[in-house]
mmCIF file of C-alpha atoms in Angstrom:
data_model
loop_
_atom_site.group_PDB
_atom_site.id
_atom_site.type_symbol
_atom_site.label_atom_id
_atom_site.label_comp_id
_atom_site.label_asym_id
_atom_site.label_seq_id
_atom_site.Cartn_x
_atom_site.Cartn_y
_atom_site.Cartn_z
ATOM 1 C CA MET D 1 -166.295 85.644 13.176
ATOM 2 C CA THR D 2 -168.891 87.352 15.364
ATOM 3 C CA GLY D 3 -171.331 90.063 14.337
ATOM 4 C CA ARG D 4 -174.046 90.321 11.743
ATOM 5 C CA ILE D 5 -173.890 89.870 7.980
ATOM 6 C CA HIS D 6 -175.439 92.663 5.914
ATOM 7 C CA ALA D 7 -175.712 91.651 2.250
ATOM 8 C CA LEU D 8 -176.853 93.605 -0.797
ATOM 9 C CA LEU D 9 -177.424 91.264 -3.745
ATOM 10 C CA VAL D 10 -178.033 92.721 -7.210
ATOM 11 C CA GLY D 11 -178.870 90.662 -10.295
ATOM 12 C CA ILE D 12 -180.112 91.941 -13.663
ATOM 13 C CA ASP D 13 -181.233 89.806 -16.605
ATOM 14 C CA GLN D 14 -183.973 91.946 -18.169
ATOM 15 C CA TYR D 15 -182.089 94.824 -19.768
ATOM 16 C CA ALA D 16 -183.435 96.982 -22.586
ATOM 17 C CA TYR D 17 -183.097 95.551 -26.098
ATOM 18 C CA ASP D 18 -180.212 97.873 -27.034
ATOM 19 C CA VAL D 19 -178.223 96.707 -23.991
ATOM 20 C CA GLY D 20 -178.984 93.013 -24.411
ATOM 21 C CA PRO D 21 -180.555 90.524 -21.989
ATOM 22 C CA LEU D 22 -178.686 88.103 -19.753
ATOM 23 C CA TYR D 23 -179.948 84.774 -18.448
ATOM 24 C CA GLY D 24 -178.036 83.738 -15.320
ATOM 25 C CA CYS D 25 -177.797 86.828 -13.121
ATOM 26 C CA VAL D 26 -181.038 86.484 -11.167
ATOM 27 C CA ASN D 27 -180.173 82.831 -10.669
ATOM 28 C CA ASP D 28 -176.773 83.925 -9.327
ATOM 29 C CA VAL D 29 -178.455 86.126 -6.722
ATOM 30 C CA ASP D 30 -180.772 83.304 -5.645
ATOM 31 C CA GLN D 31 -177.769 80.971 -5.305
ATOM 32 C CA VAL D 32 -175.783 83.480 -3.231
ATOM 33 C CA HIS D 33 -178.807 84.133 -1.036
ATOM 34 C CA GLY D 34 -179.262 80.403 -0.464
ATOM 35 C CA TYR D 35 -175.589 80.033 0.399
ATOM 36 C CA LEU D 36 -175.729 82.851 2.943
ATOM 37 C CA ARG D 37 -178.799 81.347 4.615
ATOM 38 C CA SER D 38 -176.933 78.058 5.006
ATOM 39 C CA CYS D 39 -173.901 79.620 6.638
ATOM 40 C CA GLY D 40 -175.062 80.035 10.207
ATOM 41 C CA ASP D 41 -177.659 81.697 12.381
ATOM 42 C CA PRO D 42 -180.289 83.274 10.092
ATOM 43 C CA ARG D 43 -181.016 85.823 12.800
ATOM 44 C CA ALA D 44 -177.578 87.292 12.175
ATOM 45 C CA LEU D 45 -178.297 87.751 8.452
ATOM 46 C CA ALA D 46 -179.811 90.905 6.927
ATOM 47 C CA VAL D 47 -180.245 90.667 3.157
ATOM 48 C CA GLU D 48 -181.581 93.161 0.636
ATOM 49 C CA ILE D 49 -182.123 91.949 -2.933
ATOM 50 C CA LEU D 50 -182.544 94.048 -6.076
ATOM 51 C CA LYS D 51 -183.507 92.177 -9.252
ATOM 52 C CA ASP D 52 -184.132 93.431 -12.777
ATOM 53 C CA GLY D 53 -186.333 96.570 -12.761
ATOM 54 C CA ASP D 54 -185.723 97.217 -9.060
ATOM 55 C CA ALA D 55 -181.965 97.452 -9.657
ATOM 56 C CA THR D 56 -181.923 101.034 -10.890
ATOM 57 C CA ARG D 57 -178.812 103.125 -10.376
ATOM 58 C CA ASP D 58 -180.458 105.228 -7.643
ATOM 59 C CA ASN D 59 -181.793 102.143 -5.870
ATOM 60 C CA VAL D 60 -178.398 100.425 -5.872
ATOM 61 C CA ILE D 61 -176.663 103.522 -4.491
ATOM 62 C CA ARG D 62 -179.404 104.070 -1.900
ATOM 63 C CA ALA D 63 -179.331 100.447 -0.742
ATOM 64 C CA PHE D 64 -175.531 100.453 -0.559
ATOM 65 C CA ARG D 65 -175.587 103.455 1.740
ATOM 66 C CA ARG D 66 -178.722 102.647 3.745
ATOM 67 C CA HIS D 67 -178.561 98.854 4.062
ATOM 68 C CA LEU D 68 -174.812 98.181 4.113
ATOM 69 C CA GLY D 69 -174.374 101.422 6.042
ATOM 70 C CA GLN D 70 -176.142 99.785 9.004
ATOM 71 C CA ALA D 71 -173.175 97.459 9.522
ATOM 72 C CA GLN D 72 -171.164 98.180 12.641
ATOM 73 C CA ALA D 73 -167.539 97.468 13.542
ATOM 74 C CA GLY D 74 -167.008 93.717 13.489
ATOM 75 C CA ASP D 75 -169.938 93.044 11.147
ATOM 76 C CA VAL D 76 -169.604 91.739 7.594
ATOM 77 C CA ALA D 77 -170.942 93.771 4.680
ATOM 78 C CA LEU D 78 -171.261 92.010 1.318
ATOM 79 C CA PHE D 79 -172.072 93.619 -2.032
ATOM 80 C CA HIS D 80 -172.724 91.132 -4.831
ATOM 81 C CA TYR D 81 -173.443 92.208 -8.424
ATOM 82 C CA SER D 82 -174.305 90.014 -11.387
ATOM 83 C CA GLY D 83 -175.069 91.818 -14.623
ATOM 84 C CA HIS D 84 -173.496 93.694 -17.496
ATOM 85 C CA GLY D 85 -170.229 95.522 -17.082
ATOM 86 C CA ALA D 86 -169.036 98.103 -19.592
ATOM 87 C CA ARG D 87 -166.712 100.981 -20.331
ATOM 88 C CA TRP D 88 -167.592 104.646 -20.642
ATOM 89 C CA SER D 89 -165.410 107.620 -21.601
ATOM 90 C CA SER D 90 -164.710 109.209 -18.232
ATOM 91 C CA ALA D 91 -164.617 112.867 -17.282
ATOM 92 C CA ALA D 92 -161.351 114.430 -18.427
ATOM 93 C CA ALA D 93 -160.439 115.257 -14.817
ATOM 94 C CA PHE D 94 -159.814 111.554 -14.105
ATOM 95 C CA ARG D 95 -157.111 111.160 -16.736
ATOM 96 C CA GLU D 96 -154.456 112.062 -14.172
ATOM 97 C CA PHE D 97 -155.348 108.724 -12.528
ATOM 98 C CA TYR D 98 -156.302 106.650 -15.580
ATOM 99 C CA THR D 99 -154.599 107.692 -18.787
ATOM 100 C CA ASP D 100 -156.860 105.492 -20.913
ATOM 101 C CA GLY D 101 -159.726 107.886 -20.162
ATOM 102 C CA LYS D 102 -162.173 105.096 -19.347
ATOM 103 C CA ASP D 103 -164.570 104.195 -16.563
ATOM 104 C CA GLU D 104 -165.218 100.532 -15.915
ATOM 105 C CA GLY D 105 -168.695 100.356 -14.466
ATOM 106 C CA LEU D 106 -171.748 98.341 -13.498
ATOM 107 C CA VAL D 107 -174.662 98.678 -15.913
ATOM 108 C CA CYS D 108 -177.757 99.186 -13.766
ATOM 109 C CA PHE D 109 -181.254 98.521 -15.080
ATOM 110 C CA ASP D 110 -181.716 102.145 -16.200
ATOM 111 C CA SER D 111 -178.086 103.085 -16.877
ATOM 112 C CA ARG D 112 -178.509 103.357 -20.636
ATOM 113 C CA ARG D 113 -181.777 105.269 -20.670
ATOM 114 C CA PRO D 114 -181.574 108.951 -21.716
ATOM 115 C CA GLY D 115 -179.720 110.863 -19.017
ATOM 116 C CA GLY D 116 -178.600 107.675 -17.291
ATOM 117 C CA TYR D 117 -175.093 106.550 -16.360
ATOM 118 C CA ASP D 118 -173.383 103.347 -15.300
ATOM 119 C CA LEU D 119 -172.232 103.002 -11.696
ATOM 120 C CA ALA D 120 -168.589 103.804 -12.366
ATOM 121 C CA ASP D 121 -165.586 102.317 -10.578
ATOM 122 C CA LYS D 122 -164.786 105.759 -9.145
ATOM 123 C CA GLU D 123 -168.274 105.959 -7.626
ATOM 124 C CA LEU D 124 -168.090 102.446 -6.230
ATOM 125 C CA ALA D 125 -164.802 103.446 -4.571
ATOM 126 C CA VAL D 126 -166.589 106.227 -2.684
ATOM 127 C CA LEU D 127 -169.415 103.928 -1.574
ATOM 128 C CA ILE D 128 -166.886 101.339 -0.384
ATOM 129 C CA GLN D 129 -164.966 103.955 1.573
ATOM 130 C CA GLU D 130 -168.141 105.178 3.294
ATOM 131 C CA VAL D 131 -169.006 101.679 4.538
ATOM 132 C CA ALA D 132 -165.440 100.561 5.279
ATOM 133 C CA ALA D 133 -164.865 103.630 7.464
ATOM 134 C CA ARG D 134 -167.258 102.096 10.014
ATOM 135 C CA GLY D 135 -164.749 99.312 10.749
ATOM 136 C CA VAL D 136 -166.701 96.541 9.038
ATOM 137 C CA HIS D 137 -165.352 93.582 7.089
ATOM 138 C CA LEU D 138 -166.384 94.522 3.559
ATOM 139 C CA ALA D 139 -166.447 92.088 0.638
ATOM 140 C CA VAL D 140 -167.381 92.973 -2.945
ATOM 141 C CA THR D 141 -168.086 90.327 -5.597
ATOM 142 C CA LEU D 142 -168.512 91.482 -9.201
ATOM 143 C CA ASP D 143 -169.649 88.878 -11.714
ATOM 144 C CA CYS D 144 -169.587 90.944 -14.893
ATOM 145 C CA CYS D 145 -167.376 92.057 -17.756
ATOM 146 C CA HIS D 146 -165.195 95.131 -17.490
ATOM 147 C CA SER D 147 -164.212 95.167 -21.152
ATOM 148 C CA GLY D 148 -165.469 97.448 -23.885
ATOM 149 C CA SER D 149 -166.948 95.053 -26.406
ATOM 150 C CA GLY D 150 -167.634 91.406 -27.120
ATOM 151 C CA THR D 151 -166.334 89.372 -30.041
ATOM 152 C CA ARG D 152 -167.568 86.234 -31.674
ATOM 153 C CA ASN D 153 -165.442 83.215 -30.823
ATOM 154 C CA ALA D 154 -165.660 79.535 -29.942
ATOM 155 C CA ASP D 155 -167.511 80.362 -26.713
ATOM 156 C CA ALA D 156 -170.667 80.936 -28.756
ATOM 157 C CA PHE D 157 -170.704 77.270 -29.768
ATOM 158 C CA ARG D 158 -170.509 76.217 -26.113
ATOM 159 C CA GLY D 159 -173.554 78.310 -25.194
ATOM 160 C CA LEU D 160 -171.559 80.988 -23.371
ATOM 161 C CA ARG D 161 -172.548 84.649 -23.442
ATOM 162 C CA SER D 162 -170.443 87.646 -22.430
ATOM 163 C CA ARG D 163 -171.718 89.805 -19.586
ATOM 164 C CA VAL D 164 -170.756 92.976 -21.429
ATOM 165 C CA THR D 165 -172.693 95.623 -23.310
ATOM 166 C CA HIS D 166 -171.627 98.415 -25.646
ATOM 167 C CA GLU D 167 -169.062 101.031 -24.705
ATOM 168 C CA VAL D 168 -170.123 104.684 -24.499
ATOM 169 C CA PHE D 169 -167.704 107.111 -26.157
ATOM 170 C CA ASP D 170 -169.331 110.401 -25.095
ATOM 171 C CA GLU D 171 -167.363 111.972 -22.255
ATOM 172 C CA ARG D 172 -169.198 111.773 -18.960
ATOM 173 C CA PRO D 173 -169.556 115.119 -17.114
ATOM 174 C CA LEU D 174 -167.708 115.287 -13.789
ATOM 175 C CA GLU D 175 -170.783 116.529 -11.902
ATOM 176 C CA THR D 176 -172.724 113.327 -12.689
ATOM 177 C CA TYR D 177 -170.494 111.119 -10.534
ATOM 178 C CA LEU D 178 -172.290 110.122 -7.305
ATOM 179 C CA ASP D 179 -174.350 113.244 -6.660
ATOM 180 C CA GLY D 180 -171.499 115.591 -7.552
ATOM 181 C CA HIS D 181 -168.967 114.086 -5.103
ATOM 182 C CA PHE D 182 -165.917 114.821 -7.247
ATOM 183 C CA ALA D 183 -167.227 118.113 -8.642
ATOM 184 C CA ARG D 184 -167.490 119.417 -5.062
ATOM 185 C CA GLN D 185 -163.810 118.638 -4.526
ATOM 186 C CA LYS D 186 -162.986 120.825 -7.522
ATOM 187 C CA GLU D 187 -165.306 123.617 -6.369
ATOM 188 C CA LEU D 188 -163.588 123.673 -2.969
ATOM 189 C CA GLY D 189 -160.172 123.884 -4.616
ATOM 190 C CA LEU D 190 -159.189 120.440 -3.343
ATOM 191 C CA PRO D 191 -157.118 118.000 -5.402
ATOM 192 C CA LEU D 192 -159.230 115.315 -7.021
ATOM 193 C CA SER D 193 -158.888 112.097 -5.020
ATOM 194 C CA ILE D 194 -160.399 108.638 -5.352
ATOM 195 C CA PRO D 195 -160.741 106.928 -1.949
ATOM 196 C CA ALA D 196 -159.503 103.427 -1.200
ATOM 197 C CA GLY D 197 -161.606 101.979 1.594
ATOM 198 C CA ARG D 198 -160.494 98.717 3.206
ATOM 199 C CA HIS D 199 -162.234 95.796 1.490
ATOM 200 C CA ILE D 200 -161.697 92.563 -0.385
ATOM 201 C CA LEU D 201 -162.741 92.255 -4.031
ATOM 202 C CA LEU D 202 -163.652 88.994 -5.778
ATOM 203 C CA ALA D 203 -163.972 89.634 -9.507
ATOM 204 C CA ALA D 204 -164.993 87.345 -12.352
ATOM 205 C CA CYS D 205 -162.254 88.713 -14.607
ATOM 206 C CA GLU D 206 -159.658 91.427 -14.997
ATOM 207 C CA ARG D 207 -160.628 94.905 -16.168
ATOM 208 C CA THR D 208 -159.852 94.151 -19.827
ATOM 209 C CA GLN D 209 -161.397 90.678 -19.861
ATOM 210 C CA GLN D 210 -164.877 89.272 -20.326
ATOM 211 C CA ALA D 211 -166.981 87.263 -17.887
ATOM 212 C CA LYS D 212 -169.081 84.480 -19.396
ATOM 213 C CA GLU D 213 -172.386 82.908 -18.427
ATOM 214 C CA THR D 214 -174.314 79.812 -19.439
ATOM 215 C CA PRO D 215 -178.104 79.976 -19.866
ATOM 216 C CA ASP D 216 -178.682 78.918 -16.227
#
């Protein structure tokens, strides 16, 4: 495949105490970065890395649009995320699409601070569509849980930890999704729609399952 590779690699271990730390996500990012550097001409590789405190919600969104948005037709764009995944009670307007009333989202470094929000699946869909519309080959790898809570089981005795933090049950306002993207649709009298940009997704688990990590 010709063209450049534009990669955005996000790994978060150092979450706030009420979210819970992880131990293998930064290592994941370093491993993916090393793999990409071994895959061909380094001059064709453009990588941006956000770790721990740099991986705020705004920074992830900005890097997705600015860095991956530089990819042209025929290029590869890769978004890799290692960190907590979680559920949040979604805005009521989305229940026509998802009757369970839940977002499955990526927990950014500051997502659970006052006034913060996870990067919801609906928002990621918009970001994907924006990049995919440029005719790039887009791959998304999510190494996180998309379930609501963890349970104690035999995995604890094998040193495995779930990449999941607590579910939020307060309904999320529609206007908080990706700078008001969906609220503007409503204001214009348009039907609410969630885009489906062309991409391939590699996920650690299904939306109701947990992803596990070892200490390294």
